[in-house]
Coordinates of C-alpha atoms in Angstrom, one line a residue:
Chain A
M1 CA 112.4 85.8 38.9
I2 CA 112.8 89.3 37.6
E3 CA 113.3 87.9 34.2
F4 CA 110.1 85.9 34.4
L5 CA 108.1 88.9 35.5
K6 CA 109.6 91.0 32.8
D7 CA 108.7 88.5 30.1
W8 CA 105.2 88.1 31.5
C9 CA 104.5 91.8 31.6
L10 CA 105.8 92.3 28.1
N11 CA 103.8 89.4 26.8
I12 CA 100.6 90.8 28.3
V13 CA 101.2 94.4 27.2
T14 CA 102.1 93.5 23.7
L15 CA 99.1 91.2 23.3
V16 CA 96.8 93.9 24.6
I17 CA 98.1 96.5 22.3
L18 CA 97.9 94.1 19.4
I19 CA 94.3 93.2 20.2
V20 CA 93.3 96.8 20.4
L21 CA 94.9 97.5 17.1
L22 CA 93.3 94.5 15.5
E23 CA 89.9 95.6 16.9
M24 CA 90.3 98.9 15.2
L25 CA 91.0 97.1 11.9
L26 CA 88.0 94.9 12.3
P27 CA 84.9 95.2 10.1
S28 CA 82.0 96.5 12.2
G29 CA 79.6 93.7 11.4
R30 CA 78.4 90.8 13.4
M31 CA 81.8 89.1 13.4
K32 CA 83.1 91.6 16.0
K33 CA 81.4 89.7 18.8
M34 CA 83.1 86.5 17.9
I35 CA 86.5 88.1 17.6
N36 CA 86.1 89.9 20.9
L37 CA 85.3 86.6 22.6
V38 CA 88.3 84.8 21.1
S39 CA 90.7 87.6 21.8
G40 CA 89.4 87.8 25.4
I41 CA 90.0 84.1 25.9
I42 CA 93.5 84.4 24.4
L43 CA 94.2 87.2 26.8
V44 CA 93.1 85.1 29.8
I45 CA 95.3 82.2 28.7
A46 CA 98.2 84.6 28.3
L47 CA 97.6 85.9 31.8
I48 CA 97.3 82.6 33.6
N49 CA 99.5 80.3 31.6
P50 CA 103.0 81.7 32.6
V51 CA 102.1 81.6 36.3
L52 CA 101.0 78.0 36.0
G53 CA 104.1 77.3 33.9
L54 CA 106.1 78.3 37.0
F55 CA 104.6 75.3 38.9
Q56 CA 104.9 73.0 35.9
K57 CA 101.2 73.0 35.4
G58 CA 100.9 75.2 32.3
I59 CA 99.7 74.1 28.9
N60 CA 101.3 74.4 25.5
L61 CA 98.7 76.1 23.3
E62 CA 100.5 75.1 20.2
E63 CA 100.1 71.4 21.0
Y64 CA 96.5 72.0 21.7
Q65 CA 96.0 73.7 18.5
I66 CA 97.7 71.0 16.5
S67 CA 95.8 68.2 18.2
S68 CA 92.5 69.9 17.9
S69 CA 92.9 70.8 14.3
N70 CA 94.0 67.3 13.6
F71 CA 90.9 66.0 15.2
I72 CA 88.7 68.4 13.3
D73 CA 90.5 67.5 10.0
K74 CA 90.1 63.8 10.7
R75 CA 86.4 64.1 11.3
E76 CA 85.9 66.2 8.2
I77 CA 87.8 63.7 6.1
M78 CA 85.7 60.9 7.5
V79 CA 82.5 62.7 6.8
R80 CA 83.6 63.5 3.3
S81 CA 84.8 60.0 2.5
Q82 CA 81.5 58.7 3.6
A83 CA 79.7 61.1 1.3
M84 CA 82.1 60.1 -1.5
K85 CA 81.5 56.4 -0.9
E86 CA 77.7 56.9 -1.1
E87 CA 78.1 58.9 -4.3
Q88 CA 80.3 56.2 -5.8
T89 CA 77.8 53.5 -4.9
R90 CA 75.0 55.5 -6.5
Q91 CA 77.0 56.0 -9.7
I92 CA 77.8 52.3 -9.8
T93 CA 74.2 51.4 -9.3
N94 CA 73.2 53.8 -12.1
V95 CA 75.7 52.2 -14.5
Y96 CA 74.5 48.8 -13.4
T97 CA 70.9 49.6 -13.9
N98 CA 71.5 51.1 -17.4
K99 CA 73.5 48.0 -18.4
I100 CA 70.7 45.7 -17.2
I101 CA 68.1 47.8 -19.1
S102 CA 70.1 47.7 -22.3
Q103 CA 70.7 44.0 -21.9
L104 CA 67.0 43.3 -21.4
E105 CA 66.1 45.4 -24.3
G106 CA 68.5 43.6 -26.5
L107 CA 67.3 40.2 -25.2
V108 CA 63.6 40.9 -25.8
T109 CA 64.1 42.6 -29.2
D110 CA 65.8 39.4 -30.4
I111 CA 62.5 37.5 -29.8
E112 CA 60.4 37.1 -32.9
G113 CA 57.3 39.2 -32.9
V114 CA 58.7 42.0 -30.9
L115 CA 59.4 45.1 -32.8
E116 CA 60.5 47.5 -30.1
V117 CA 60.9 47.3 -26.4
K118 CA 61.4 49.8 -23.6
A119 CA 62.6 48.3 -20.4
D120 CA 62.8 49.6 -16.8
V121 CA 64.0 47.8 -13.7
I122 CA 63.8 48.3 -10.0
I123 CA 66.9 47.0 -8.2
N124 CA 67.8 46.7 -4.6
D125 CA 69.9 49.9 -4.1
D126 CA 70.5 49.5 -0.3
Y127 CA 74.2 48.9 -0.3
T128 CA 74.2 47.7 3.3
D129 CA 71.9 44.9 2.3
E130 CA 73.3 41.5 1.5
S131 CA 71.3 41.2 -1.7
F132 CA 72.4 44.6 -3.0
G133 CA 72.0 44.8 -6.8
E134 CA 69.3 42.2 -7.0
V135 CA 66.7 42.9 -9.6
R136 CA 63.4 43.2 -7.9
K137 CA 61.0 44.1 -10.7
V138 CA 61.1 44.4 -14.5
Y139 CA 58.8 46.6 -16.5
L140 CA 58.6 46.0 -20.3
E141 CA 56.8 48.2 -22.7
L142 CA 56.5 46.2 -25.9
K143 CA 55.6 47.2 -29.4
L144 CA 54.5 44.1 -31.2
G145 CA 54.8 43.5 -34.9
E146 CA 56.6 41.5 -37.5
A147 CA 60.1 42.3 -38.6
E148 CA 59.3 43.3 -42.1
E149 CA 57.1 46.1 -40.7
K150 CA 60.3 47.9 -39.7
T151 CA 61.0 48.6 -43.4
K152 CA 57.8 50.4 -43.9
S153 CA 58.5 54.0 -43.5
I154 CA 54.9 55.1 -43.2
T155 CA 52.3 53.3 -41.2
P156 CA 48.8 53.8 -42.3
V157 CA 46.7 56.1 -40.2
K158 CA 44.0 54.4 -38.2
G159 CA 40.5 55.4 -38.7
I160 CA 39.0 57.2 -35.8
D161 CA 35.5 56.6 -34.6
K162 CA 33.1 59.5 -34.2
V163 CA 34.0 61.2 -31.0
I164 CA 31.1 61.2 -28.6
V165 CA 31.3 63.0 -25.3
G166 CA 30.0 60.7 -22.5
K167 CA 31.4 58.3 -19.9
E168 CA 30.0 55.0 -21.1
K169 CA 31.2 55.5 -24.6
R170 CA 34.8 56.3 -23.6
Q171 CA 35.1 53.2 -21.4
E172 CA 34.0 51.1 -24.3
S173 CA 36.6 52.6 -26.6
E174 CA 39.3 52.0 -24.0
E175 CA 38.4 48.3 -23.9
E176 CA 38.6 48.2 -27.6
Y177 CA 42.2 49.2 -27.7
E178 CA 43.4 47.0 -24.9
V179 CA 45.4 44.3 -26.6
E180 CA 46.3 41.0 -24.8
I181 CA 49.9 39.8 -25.2
D182 CA 50.1 36.5 -27.0
K183 CA 50.5 33.8 -24.3
E184 CA 53.3 32.0 -26.1
L185 CA 55.2 35.2 -26.6
K186 CA 54.7 36.2 -23.0
Q187 CA 56.0 32.9 -21.8
Q188 CA 59.0 33.1 -24.1
I189 CA 59.9 36.5 -22.9
E190 CA 59.4 35.6 -19.2
S191 CA 61.5 32.4 -19.4
K192 CA 64.3 34.3 -21.2
I193 CA 64.4 37.0 -18.5
E194 CA 64.0 34.5 -15.8
N195 CA 67.1 32.7 -17.0
V196 CA 69.2 35.7 -17.3
L197 CA 68.2 37.7 -14.2
S198 CA 66.9 34.9 -12.0
I199 CA 63.8 36.8 -11.2
Q200 CA 60.3 35.5 -10.4
K201 CA 57.8 35.5 -13.2
E202 CA 55.3 37.5 -11.3
N203 CA 57.8 40.3 -11.0
I204 CA 57.9 40.8 -14.7
V205 CA 55.3 43.4 -15.8
M206 CA 54.6 43.7 -19.5
S207 CA 52.5 46.2 -21.3
I208 CA 51.8 46.9 -25.0
R209 CA 52.5 50.2 -26.6
M210 CA 50.2 51.0 -29.5
Chain B
M1 CA 97.5 110.1 -1.0
D2 CA 95.9 106.7 -1.5
I3 CA 92.8 107.7 0.5
L4 CA 91.9 110.3 -2.1
Q5 CA 92.2 107.7 -4.8
I6 CA 89.9 105.3 -2.9
I7 CA 87.4 108.0 -2.1
G8 CA 87.4 109.2 -5.7
L9 CA 86.9 105.7 -7.0
A10 CA 84.1 105.1 -4.5
I11 CA 82.3 108.4 -5.4
I12 CA 82.6 107.8 -9.1
A13 CA 81.3 104.3 -8.7
T14 CA 78.4 105.5 -6.6
V15 CA 77.4 108.2 -9.1
I16 CA 77.5 105.7 -12.0
I17 CA 75.5 103.3 -10.0
A18 CA 72.9 105.9 -9.1
V19 CA 72.6 107.0 -12.7
I20 CA 72.5 103.5 -14.2
K21 CA 70.3 101.8 -11.6
G22 CA 67.0 102.9 -13.1
Q23 CA 67.8 101.5 -16.5
R24 CA 70.1 98.5 -15.9
P25 CA 70.1 97.3 -12.3
E26 CA 72.1 94.2 -13.2
I27 CA 75.1 96.3 -14.4
A28 CA 74.8 98.5 -11.4
I29 CA 75.4 95.4 -9.2
Q30 CA 78.4 94.4 -11.2
I31 CA 79.9 97.9 -10.9
S32 CA 79.4 97.9 -7.2
I33 CA 81.1 94.5 -6.8
A34 CA 84.0 95.6 -9.0
A35 CA 84.4 98.9 -7.0
G36 CA 84.3 96.9 -3.8
I37 CA 87.0 94.5 -4.9
I38 CA 89.3 97.3 -6.2
V39 CA 89.0 99.2 -2.9
F40 CA 89.7 96.0 -1.0
A41 CA 92.7 95.2 -3.2
M42 CA 94.0 98.7 -2.6
I43 CA 93.9 98.5 1.2
L44 CA 95.2 94.9 1.2
G45 CA 98.8 96.0 0.7
K46 CA 98.7 98.5 3.5
V47 CA 97.0 96.0 5.9
T48 CA 99.6 93.4 5.1
A49 CA 102.4 95.9 5.9
V50 CA 100.8 96.8 9.2
I51 CA 100.3 93.2 10.2
E52 CA 103.9 92.3 9.2
L53 CA 105.2 95.1 11.4
L54 CA 103.1 94.0 14.3
N55 CA 104.3 90.5 13.8
S56 CA 107.9 91.5 13.8
Y57 CA 107.4 93.4 17.0
A58 CA 105.8 90.4 18.6
Q59 CA 108.8 88.3 17.7
K60 CA 111.1 90.9 19.0
V61 CA 109.6 90.9 22.5
N62 CA 109.5 87.1 22.4
I63 CA 105.7 86.8 22.7
D64 CA 104.1 83.4 21.8
T65 CA 103.5 83.6 18.1
I66 CA 100.6 81.1 18.5
Y67 CA 98.4 83.8 20.1
I68 CA 99.1 86.3 17.3
S69 CA 98.8 83.9 14.4
T70 CA 95.4 82.6 15.6
L71 CA 94.1 86.1 16.1
L72 CA 95.3 87.2 12.7
K73 CA 93.8 84.2 11.0
I74 CA 90.4 84.9 12.7
V75 CA 90.6 88.6 11.7
G76 CA 91.4 87.6 8.1
I77 CA 88.5 85.2 7.9
A78 CA 86.2 87.8 9.5
Y79 CA 87.2 90.4 6.9
I80 CA 86.7 88.2 3.9
A81 CA 83.4 86.8 5.1
E82 CA 82.1 90.3 5.9
F83 CA 83.2 91.5 2.5
G84 CA 81.4 88.6 0.7
A85 CA 78.3 89.1 2.8
E86 CA 78.2 92.8 2.1
V87 CA 78.5 92.2 -1.7
C88 CA 75.7 89.7 -1.5
K89 CA 73.6 92.1 0.6
D90 CA 74.2 94.9 -1.9
A91 CA 72.9 92.7 -4.7
G92 CA 69.7 92.2 -2.7
E93 CA 70.5 88.6 -1.7
G94 CA 70.1 88.8 2.0
A95 CA 69.7 85.0 2.4
I96 CA 73.0 84.2 0.7
A97 CA 74.7 87.0 2.7
S98 CA 73.6 85.4 5.9
K99 CA 74.9 82.0 4.7
V100 CA 78.3 83.6 4.0
E101 CA 78.3 85.0 7.5
L102 CA 77.4 81.7 8.9
A103 CA 80.3 80.1 7.0
G104 CA 82.7 82.7 8.3
K105 CA 81.5 82.1 11.8
V106 CA 81.9 78.3 11.5
F107 CA 85.5 78.8 10.3
I108 CA 86.2 81.2 13.1
V109 CA 84.8 78.6 15.6
V110 CA 87.0 75.9 14.1
L111 CA 90.0 78.1 14.8
A112 CA 88.8 79.1 18.2
V113 CA 87.9 75.6 19.5
P114 CA 91.5 74.7 20.4
I115 CA 91.8 78.0 22.4
I116 CA 88.6 77.5 24.2
T117 CA 89.4 73.9 25.1
S118 CA 92.8 74.8 26.2
L119 CA 91.3 77.4 28.6
L120 CA 89.0 74.8 29.9
D121 CA 91.9 72.5 30.4
L122 CA 93.8 75.2 32.2
I123 CA 90.9 75.8 34.6
I124 CA 90.7 72.1 35.3
R125 CA 94.4 72.0 36.1
I126 CA 94.1 74.9 38.5
M127 CA 91.5 73.0 40.5
P128 CA 93.2 71.1 43.3

């Protein structure tokens, strides 16, 4: 009994002295409050725990610490792995989209009458969905022309009409430049894309670049 | 007399900063950070020695090392966070300083959670 009391007293006295010394060392900022709280709680545990240990009701702080830090670490790793998974899926989606775009561009450029093409696609990027990765919409910006035009280094400059400020005139000129895509060519492109990506025709949007 | 060295360094740094601040405020901030780090490094050895001594005494009287180690970890985190926050504040970045303080607090809470839960458990056990 005397041994227990001696240990208990020594424990408390040493802890109190240590806490006082550490408080002297502490920076005088806002952290002091937190440290005071924690040191107070530690002191309370050190006061109560040995007495309870006498009746086999005490706790082992070390066990608590290990289990709690294990729990926190586990949660942290889970959160991080979730974030990494999302990042990975995003990167895969990006690579996939780029591949589809380059594939489309190659495919359409092979068609006669198309000089250049710029493609863009919208894919289903919700990875929880069953149809993840499905191409939803295809945008094509075509530049039409014959193949031999490629060899020409300089294209002749188009004549410009006299610029007249006014609404009606501008609308007219816009209409002038709107070029319809040749129906046959359009069908050819659509059927080719349809075969490769299994996408509906109405989801392919084409425009002409001058 | 290390304290003289530290104070000398601090005064010289302060004078240089006061002179230079008008013309080159960006260099003044760098000097202040460097001086802070040097002073911190100079006291680090002494603090380590003191803490080792306290630790050895704690082991001698057979005190639970878990109490001490947790306390020391918390004090260390508080010190480093405070230092980082002060440096940011000196550079005029109060917002970043408060974020550094928040990070320090979060880490302290992570360390303190097991202690608080064990106290709660202790109280629950006392109840009949």
